[in-house]
């Protein structure tokens, strides 16, 4: 039996199928462990398929990573590990990054249409994923919403419509987003309820009140009574936890002393052209 090569381990018993259930929402207050969780997701994603005994996988399907971090914090430091043009820490570069992500997405669509049989998808062809991670998404949206000049208004429109396009059209092509935010509120953040339904994984890190959980998970979800610390959270996975309850979990522990070297190894296969059209399943 062939197991899913796109499985990202969250804990020993919880796995996220990043291709089948594309795009993730990570919410939680400041300091709850959102960015650290995202970093461990990036290591697993960029070295798929995963191995059971280590954070680094076998890297036959290296997810291509793009990152936006307008607060210029941990995520922005990835610019020294990723190819040029993949990481943004200001508004103009954020537009450039999102444009090149969309451009890659459209190129893959054309390539599949021209080369693969009818009905083929990135999943059936076993193509590497592409993920855009946006840290502090609400703060980012606020920066774009603060638009007085004509140019700023154009960028605002461009930003929100691009995020919308990626989330609505990326699924078949293996293009997803990881949105990290303190509050998954709808108001002005561009995270409409319709868009929130597109997430294949939703996580809320740390302790929160009922309203914050409702914003992250929606109204239908039952919240178990748990006391959660930094690096711990509740998780909802499309297809797994649909039946009502979200699951408590602890994020993989990150030892900051050697994590940078792990990231460096994880990003050994970040390339702009090669992985756009590579297929592990050559029998199409
Ligand atoms: N999985 C983890 N492993 C080790 N330390 C963690 C983990 N998650 C959080 N921490 C600790 O908590 C701090 C805040 O986590 P961070 O991910 O930056 O929070 P957030 O992004 O939600 O503001 C980190 O600097 C680290 O010291
Ligand atoms: Mg953070």
GROMACS .gro file of C-alpha atoms and ligand atoms in nm:
model
  312
    1UNK     CA    1   0.000   0.000   0.000
    2UNK     CA    2   0.129   0.347  -0.085
    3UNK     CA    3   0.086   0.586   0.203
    4UNK     CA    4   0.023   0.956   0.154
    5UNK     CA    5   0.362   1.119   0.073
    6UNK     CA    6   0.226   1.456   0.181
    7UNK     CA    7   0.168   1.366   0.548
    8UNK     CA    8   0.308   1.623   0.788
    9UNK     CA    9   0.343   1.490   1.143
   10UNK     CA   10   0.202   1.723   1.410
   11UNK     CA   11   0.233   1.472   1.696
   12UNK     CA   12   0.300   1.096   1.698
   13UNK     CA   13  -0.069   1.030   1.638
   14UNK     CA   14  -0.186   1.342   1.454
   15UNK     CA   15  -0.088   1.394   1.090
   16UNK     CA   16  -0.184   1.669   0.850
   17UNK     CA   17  -0.225   1.569   0.487
   18UNK     CA   18  -0.094   1.894   0.342
   19UNK     CA   19  -0.189   1.816  -0.021
   20UNK     CA   20  -0.537   1.672   0.035
   21UNK     CA   21  -0.629   1.927   0.302
   22UNK     CA   22  -0.438   2.222   0.174
   23UNK     CA   23  -0.384   2.552   0.362
   24UNK     CA   24  -0.358   2.605   0.735
   25UNK     CA   25  -0.474   2.867   0.983
   26UNK     CA   26  -0.269   2.913   1.301
   27UNK     CA   27  -0.425   3.147   1.557
   28UNK     CA   28  -0.336   3.236   1.918
   29UNK     CA   29  -0.224   3.523   2.138
   30UNK     CA   30   0.125   3.667   2.128
   31UNK     CA   31   0.382   3.423   2.263
   32UNK     CA   32   0.156   3.118   2.239
   33UNK     CA   33   0.387   2.930   2.000
   34UNK     CA   34   0.236   3.006   1.658
   35UNK     CA   35   0.559   3.092   1.480
   36UNK     CA   36   0.745   2.801   1.638
   37UNK     CA   37   0.474   2.560   1.525
   38UNK     CA   38   0.495   2.710   1.176
   39UNK     CA   39   0.872   2.658   1.173
   40UNK     CA   40   0.837   2.288   1.248
   41UNK     CA   41   0.570   2.264   0.977
   42UNK     CA   42   0.812   2.428   0.732
   43UNK     CA   43   1.087   2.179   0.813
   44UNK     CA   44   0.852   1.884   0.757
   45UNK     CA   45   0.695   2.035   0.446
   46UNK     CA   46   1.024   2.121   0.278
   47UNK     CA   47   1.158   1.768   0.330
   48UNK     CA   48   0.851   1.559   0.240
   49UNK     CA   49   0.788   1.267   0.246
   50UNK     CA   50   0.847   1.256   0.621
   51UNK     CA   51   1.043   0.996   0.814
   52UNK     CA   52   0.899   0.853   1.133
   53UNK     CA   53   1.208   0.907   1.345
   54UNK     CA   54   1.326   1.260   1.260
   55UNK     CA   55   1.203   1.611   1.188
   56UNK     CA   56   1.379   1.608   0.850
   57UNK     CA   57   1.217   1.387   0.588
   58UNK     CA   58   1.361   1.229   0.274
   59UNK     CA   59   1.313   1.536   0.050
   60UNK     CA   60   1.189   1.373  -0.271
   61UNK     CA   61   0.896   1.614  -0.265
   62UNK     CA   62   1.050   1.933  -0.128
   63UNK     CA   63   0.775   2.187  -0.067
   64UNK     CA   64   0.880   2.526  -0.204
   65UNK     CA   65   0.849   2.791   0.066
   66UNK     CA   66   0.761   3.162   0.033
   67UNK     CA   67   0.725   3.385   0.339
   68UNK     CA   68   0.581   3.723   0.434
   69UNK     CA   69   0.657   3.879   0.772
   70UNK     CA   70   0.591   4.252   0.785
   71UNK     CA   71   0.683   4.264   1.155
   72UNK     CA   72   1.032   4.163   1.045
   73UNK     CA   73   1.056   3.896   1.316
   74UNK     CA   74   1.166   3.528   1.306
   75UNK     CA   75   0.999   3.441   0.975
   76UNK     CA   76   1.172   3.727   0.790
   77UNK     CA   77   1.510   3.574   0.879
   78UNK     CA   78   1.435   3.296   0.631
   79UNK     CA   79   1.548   3.539   0.360
   80UNK     CA   80   1.906   3.426   0.421
   81UNK     CA   81   1.812   3.061   0.362
   82UNK     CA   82   1.563   3.086   0.074
   83UNK     CA   83   1.624   3.194  -0.288
   84UNK     CA   84   1.600   3.567  -0.368
   85UNK     CA   85   1.249   3.702  -0.395
   86UNK     CA   86   1.091   3.442  -0.166
   87UNK     CA   87   1.075   3.645   0.157
   88UNK     CA   88   0.920   3.988   0.226
   89UNK     CA   89   0.943   4.215   0.529
   90UNK     CA   90   0.777   4.523   0.377
   91UNK     CA   91   0.463   4.603   0.184
   92UNK     CA   92   0.614   4.637  -0.165
   93UNK     CA   93   0.809   4.314  -0.132
   94UNK     CA   94   0.498   4.139   0.002
   95UNK     CA   95   0.325   4.224  -0.326
   96UNK     CA   96   0.628   4.095  -0.519
   97UNK     CA   97   0.634   3.769  -0.324
   98UNK     CA   98   0.262   3.711  -0.364
   99UNK     CA   99   0.293   3.791  -0.737
  100UNK     CA  100   0.573   3.543  -0.794
  101UNK     CA  101   0.379   3.280  -0.597
  102UNK     CA  102   0.073   3.339  -0.818
  103UNK     CA  103   0.292   3.343  -1.126
  104UNK     CA  104   0.435   3.002  -1.033
  105UNK     CA  105   0.084   2.876  -0.969
  106UNK     CA  106  -0.033   2.985  -1.315
  107UNK     CA  107   0.274   2.835  -1.481
  108UNK     CA  108   0.206   2.501  -1.314
  109UNK     CA  109  -0.158   2.519  -1.428
  110UNK     CA  110  -0.045   2.575  -1.788
  111UNK     CA  111   0.208   2.296  -1.765
  112UNK     CA  112  -0.049   2.047  -1.633
  113UNK     CA  113  -0.299   2.151  -1.901
  114UNK     CA  114  -0.041   2.110  -2.177
  115UNK     CA  115   0.132   1.793  -2.057
  116UNK     CA  116  -0.086   1.580  -1.834
  117UNK     CA  117  -0.405   1.385  -1.913
  118UNK     CA  118  -0.750   1.528  -1.846
  119UNK     CA  119  -0.831   1.533  -1.477
  120UNK     CA  120  -0.469   1.518  -1.361
  121UNK     CA  121  -0.385   1.720  -1.051
  122UNK     CA  122  -0.066   1.807  -0.866
  123UNK     CA  123  -0.164   1.531  -0.623
  124UNK     CA  124  -0.219   1.259  -0.884
  125UNK     CA  125   0.107   1.355  -1.056
  126UNK     CA  126   0.285   1.365  -0.718
  127UNK     CA  127   0.426   1.713  -0.762
  128UNK     CA  128   0.595   1.909  -0.482
  129UNK     CA  129   0.375   2.150  -0.288
  130UNK     CA  130   0.420   2.528  -0.283
  131UNK     CA  131   0.340   2.705   0.044
  132UNK     CA  132   0.320   3.075   0.122
  133UNK     CA  133   0.345   3.146   0.494
  134UNK     CA  134   0.216   3.480   0.617
  135UNK     CA  135   0.310   3.558   0.977
  136UNK     CA  136   0.098   3.810   1.170
  137UNK     CA  137  -0.169   3.811   0.900
  138UNK     CA  138  -0.405   4.056   1.075
  139UNK     CA  139  -0.123   4.305   1.120
  140UNK     CA  140  -0.033   4.256   0.753
  141UNK     CA  141  -0.393   4.316   0.647
  142UNK     CA  142  -0.399   4.629   0.863
  143UNK     CA  143  -0.094   4.760   0.678
  144UNK     CA  144  -0.271   4.709   0.345
  145UNK     CA  145  -0.602   4.846   0.476
  146UNK     CA  146  -0.429   5.168   0.573
  147UNK     CA  147  -0.465   5.302   0.219
  148UNK     CA  148  -0.514   5.669   0.142
  149UNK     CA  149  -0.328   5.724  -0.183
  150UNK     CA  150  -0.435   5.579  -0.514
  151UNK     CA  151  -0.124   5.361  -0.521
  152UNK     CA  152  -0.194   5.227  -0.172
  153UNK     CA  153  -0.554   5.150  -0.264
  154UNK     CA  154  -0.436   4.959  -0.571
  155UNK     CA  155  -0.195   4.757  -0.355
  156UNK     CA  156  -0.472   4.686  -0.103
  157UNK     CA  157  -0.699   4.551  -0.374
  158UNK     CA  158  -0.412   4.354  -0.525
  159UNK     CA  159  -0.318   4.200  -0.189
  160UNK     CA  160  -0.665   4.081  -0.088
  161UNK     CA  161  -0.760   3.954  -0.432
  162UNK     CA  162  -0.431   3.764  -0.461
  163UNK     CA  163  -0.480   3.587  -0.126
  164UNK     CA  164  -0.834   3.505  -0.234
  165UNK     CA  165  -0.715   3.364  -0.567
  166UNK     CA  166  -0.448   3.146  -0.407
  167UNK     CA  167  -0.692   3.002  -0.157
  168UNK     CA  168  -0.969   2.942  -0.408
  169UNK     CA  169  -0.760   2.808  -0.699
  170UNK     CA  170  -0.447   2.664  -0.541
  171UNK     CA  171  -0.590   2.334  -0.421
  172UNK     CA  172  -0.572   2.138  -0.752
  173UNK     CA  173  -0.225   2.275  -0.817
  174UNK     CA  174  -0.069   2.201  -0.478
  175UNK     CA  175  -0.042   2.570  -0.383
  176UNK     CA  176  -0.142   2.656  -0.027
  177UNK     CA  177  -0.102   2.917   0.245
  178UNK     CA  178  -0.021   2.904   0.614
  179UNK     CA  179  -0.188   3.203   0.774
  180UNK     CA  180  -0.067   3.292   1.124
  181UNK     CA  181  -0.267   3.546   1.317
  182UNK     CA  182  -0.345   3.656   1.671
  183UNK     CA  183  -0.719   3.682   1.604
  184UNK     CA  184  -0.892   3.504   1.319
  185UNK     CA  185  -1.151   3.783   1.298
  186UNK     CA  186  -1.344   3.853   0.980
  187UNK     CA  187  -1.357   4.228   1.015
  188UNK     CA  188  -1.123   4.392   0.765
  189UNK     CA  189  -0.873   4.108   0.786
  190UNK     CA  190  -0.974   3.957   0.456
  191UNK     CA  191  -1.044   3.628   0.631
  192UNK     CA  192  -1.409   3.594   0.534
  193UNK     CA  193  -1.609   3.295   0.657
  194UNK     CA  194  -1.601   3.164   0.299
  195UNK     CA  195  -1.224   3.182   0.296
  196UNK     CA  196  -1.201   3.021   0.639
  197UNK     CA  197  -1.386   2.720   0.501
  198UNK     CA  198  -1.098   2.664   0.260
  199UNK     CA  199  -0.851   2.573   0.535
  200UNK     CA  200  -0.768   2.204   0.563
  201UNK     CA  201  -0.615   2.251   0.907
  202UNK     CA  202  -0.701   2.501   1.181
  203UNK     CA  203  -0.499   2.540   1.496
  204UNK     CA  204  -0.545   2.760   1.798
  205UNK     CA  205  -0.234   2.785   2.017
  206UNK     CA  206  -0.244   2.849   2.391
  207UNK     CA  207  -0.532   2.931   2.621
  208UNK     CA  208  -0.815   3.138   2.474
  209UNK     CA  209  -1.170   3.251   2.541
  210UNK     CA  210  -1.479   3.107   2.372
  211UNK     CA  211  -1.503   3.397   2.125
  212UNK     CA  212  -1.145   3.349   1.998
  213UNK     CA  213  -1.204   2.975   1.956
  214UNK     CA  214  -1.527   3.047   1.770
  215UNK     CA  215  -1.342   3.279   1.531
  216UNK     CA  216  -1.082   3.013   1.462
  217UNK     CA  217  -1.297   2.700   1.444
  218UNK     CA  218  -1.650   2.828   1.369
  219UNK     CA  219  -1.971   2.774   1.563
  220UNK     CA  220  -2.025   2.401   1.525
  221UNK     CA  221  -1.711   2.285   1.700
  222UNK     CA  222  -1.705   2.157   2.058
  223UNK     CA  223  -1.412   2.284   2.263
  224UNK     CA  224  -1.276   2.039   2.521
  225UNK     CA  225  -1.197   2.187   2.863
  226UNK     CA  226  -0.820   2.189   2.867
  227UNK     CA  227  -0.555   2.399   3.028
  228UNK     CA  228  -0.303   2.488   2.758
  229UNK     CA  229   0.049   2.624   2.786
  230UNK     CA  230   0.289   2.779   2.538
  231UNK     CA  231   0.350   2.538   2.251
  232UNK     CA  232   0.020   2.359   2.315
  233UNK     CA  233  -0.305   2.409   2.132
  234UNK     CA  234  -0.623   2.273   1.983
  235UNK     CA  235  -0.635   2.138   1.630
  236UNK     CA  236  -0.905   2.077   1.372
  237UNK     CA  237  -0.824   1.866   1.065
  238UNK     CA  238  -1.051   1.844   0.762
  239UNK     CA  239  -1.185   1.491   0.729
  240UNK     CA  240  -1.057   1.380   1.070
  241UNK     CA  241  -1.208   1.601   1.335
  242UNK     CA  242  -1.520   1.704   1.140
  243UNK     CA  243  -1.741   1.522   1.385
  244UNK     CA  244  -1.747   1.794   1.646
  245UNK     CA  245  -1.444   1.797   1.871
  246UNK     CA  246  -1.109   1.962   1.818
  247UNK     CA  247  -0.807   1.779   1.960
  248UNK     CA  248  -0.560   1.907   2.218
  249UNK     CA  249  -0.197   1.863   2.111
  250UNK     CA  250   0.157   1.973   2.190
  251UNK     CA  251   0.368   2.116   1.906
  252UNK     CA  252   0.703   1.949   1.836
  253UNK     CA  253   0.964   2.088   2.075
  254UNK     CA  254   1.210   2.320   1.907
  255UNK     CA  255   1.560   2.344   2.049
  256UNK     CA  256   1.672   2.690   1.939
  257UNK     CA  257   2.037   2.593   1.974
  258UNK     CA  258   2.042   2.367   1.669
  259UNK     CA  259   1.722   2.466   1.490
  260UNK     CA  260   1.883   2.707   1.246
  261UNK     CA  261   2.111   2.433   1.115
  262UNK     CA  262   1.808   2.203   1.082
  263UNK     CA  263   1.631   2.473   0.879
  264UNK     CA  264   1.937   2.511   0.660
  265UNK     CA  265   1.934   2.139   0.584
  266UNK     CA  266   1.558   2.144   0.530
  267UNK     CA  267   1.589   2.418   0.269
  268UNK     CA  268   1.861   2.245   0.066
  269UNK     CA  269   1.614   2.189  -0.219
  270UNK     CA  270   1.459   2.529  -0.273
  271UNK     CA  271   1.473   2.611  -0.644
  272UNK     CA  272   1.266   2.841  -0.855
  273UNK     CA  273   1.222   2.643  -1.173
  274UNK     CA  274   1.288   2.273  -1.123
  275UNK     CA  275   1.006   2.179  -0.887
  276UNK     CA  276   0.732   2.364  -1.072
  277UNK     CA  277   0.697   2.082  -1.322
  278UNK     CA  278   0.861   1.783  -1.157
  279UNK     CA  279   0.642   1.477  -1.103
  280UNK     CA  280   0.726   1.176  -0.889
  281UNK     CA  281   0.453   0.981  -1.062
  282UNK     CA  282   0.591   0.953  -1.414
  283UNK     CA  283   0.318   0.718  -1.538
  284UNK     CA  284   0.074   0.979  -1.656
  285LIG     N1  285   0.735   2.429   2.003
  285LIG     C1  286   0.814   2.502   2.083
  285LIG     N2  287   0.933   2.453   2.125
  285LIG     C2  288   1.013   2.525   2.205
  285LIG     N3  289   0.984   2.650   2.248
  285LIG     C3  290   0.866   2.704   2.212
  285LIG     C4  291   0.775   2.633   2.129
  285LIG     N4  292   0.668   2.712   2.107
  285LIG     C5  293   0.691   2.826   2.175
  285LIG     N5  294   0.809   2.825   2.236
  285LIG     C6  295   0.868   2.933   2.321
  285LIG     O1  296   0.772   3.039   2.331
  285LIG     C7  297   0.821   3.158   2.267
  285LIG     C8  298   0.707   3.221   2.186
  285LIG     O2  299   0.674   3.138   2.078
  285LIG     P1  300   0.637   3.200   1.935
  285LIG     O3  301   0.617   3.087   1.842
  285LIG     O4  302   0.735   3.304   1.896
  285LIG     O5  303   0.497   3.269   1.970
  285LIG     P2  304   0.397   3.350   1.876
  285LIG     O6  305   0.446   3.339   1.736
  285LIG     O7  306   0.264   3.289   1.899
  285LIG     O8  307   0.401   3.492   1.927
  285LIG     C9  308   0.939   3.115   2.183
  285LIG     O9  309   1.036   3.218   2.173
  285LIG    C10  310   0.992   2.994   2.258
  285LIG    O10  311   1.078   3.035   2.362
  286LIG    MG1  312   0.509   3.488   1.604
   0.00000   0.00000   0.00000
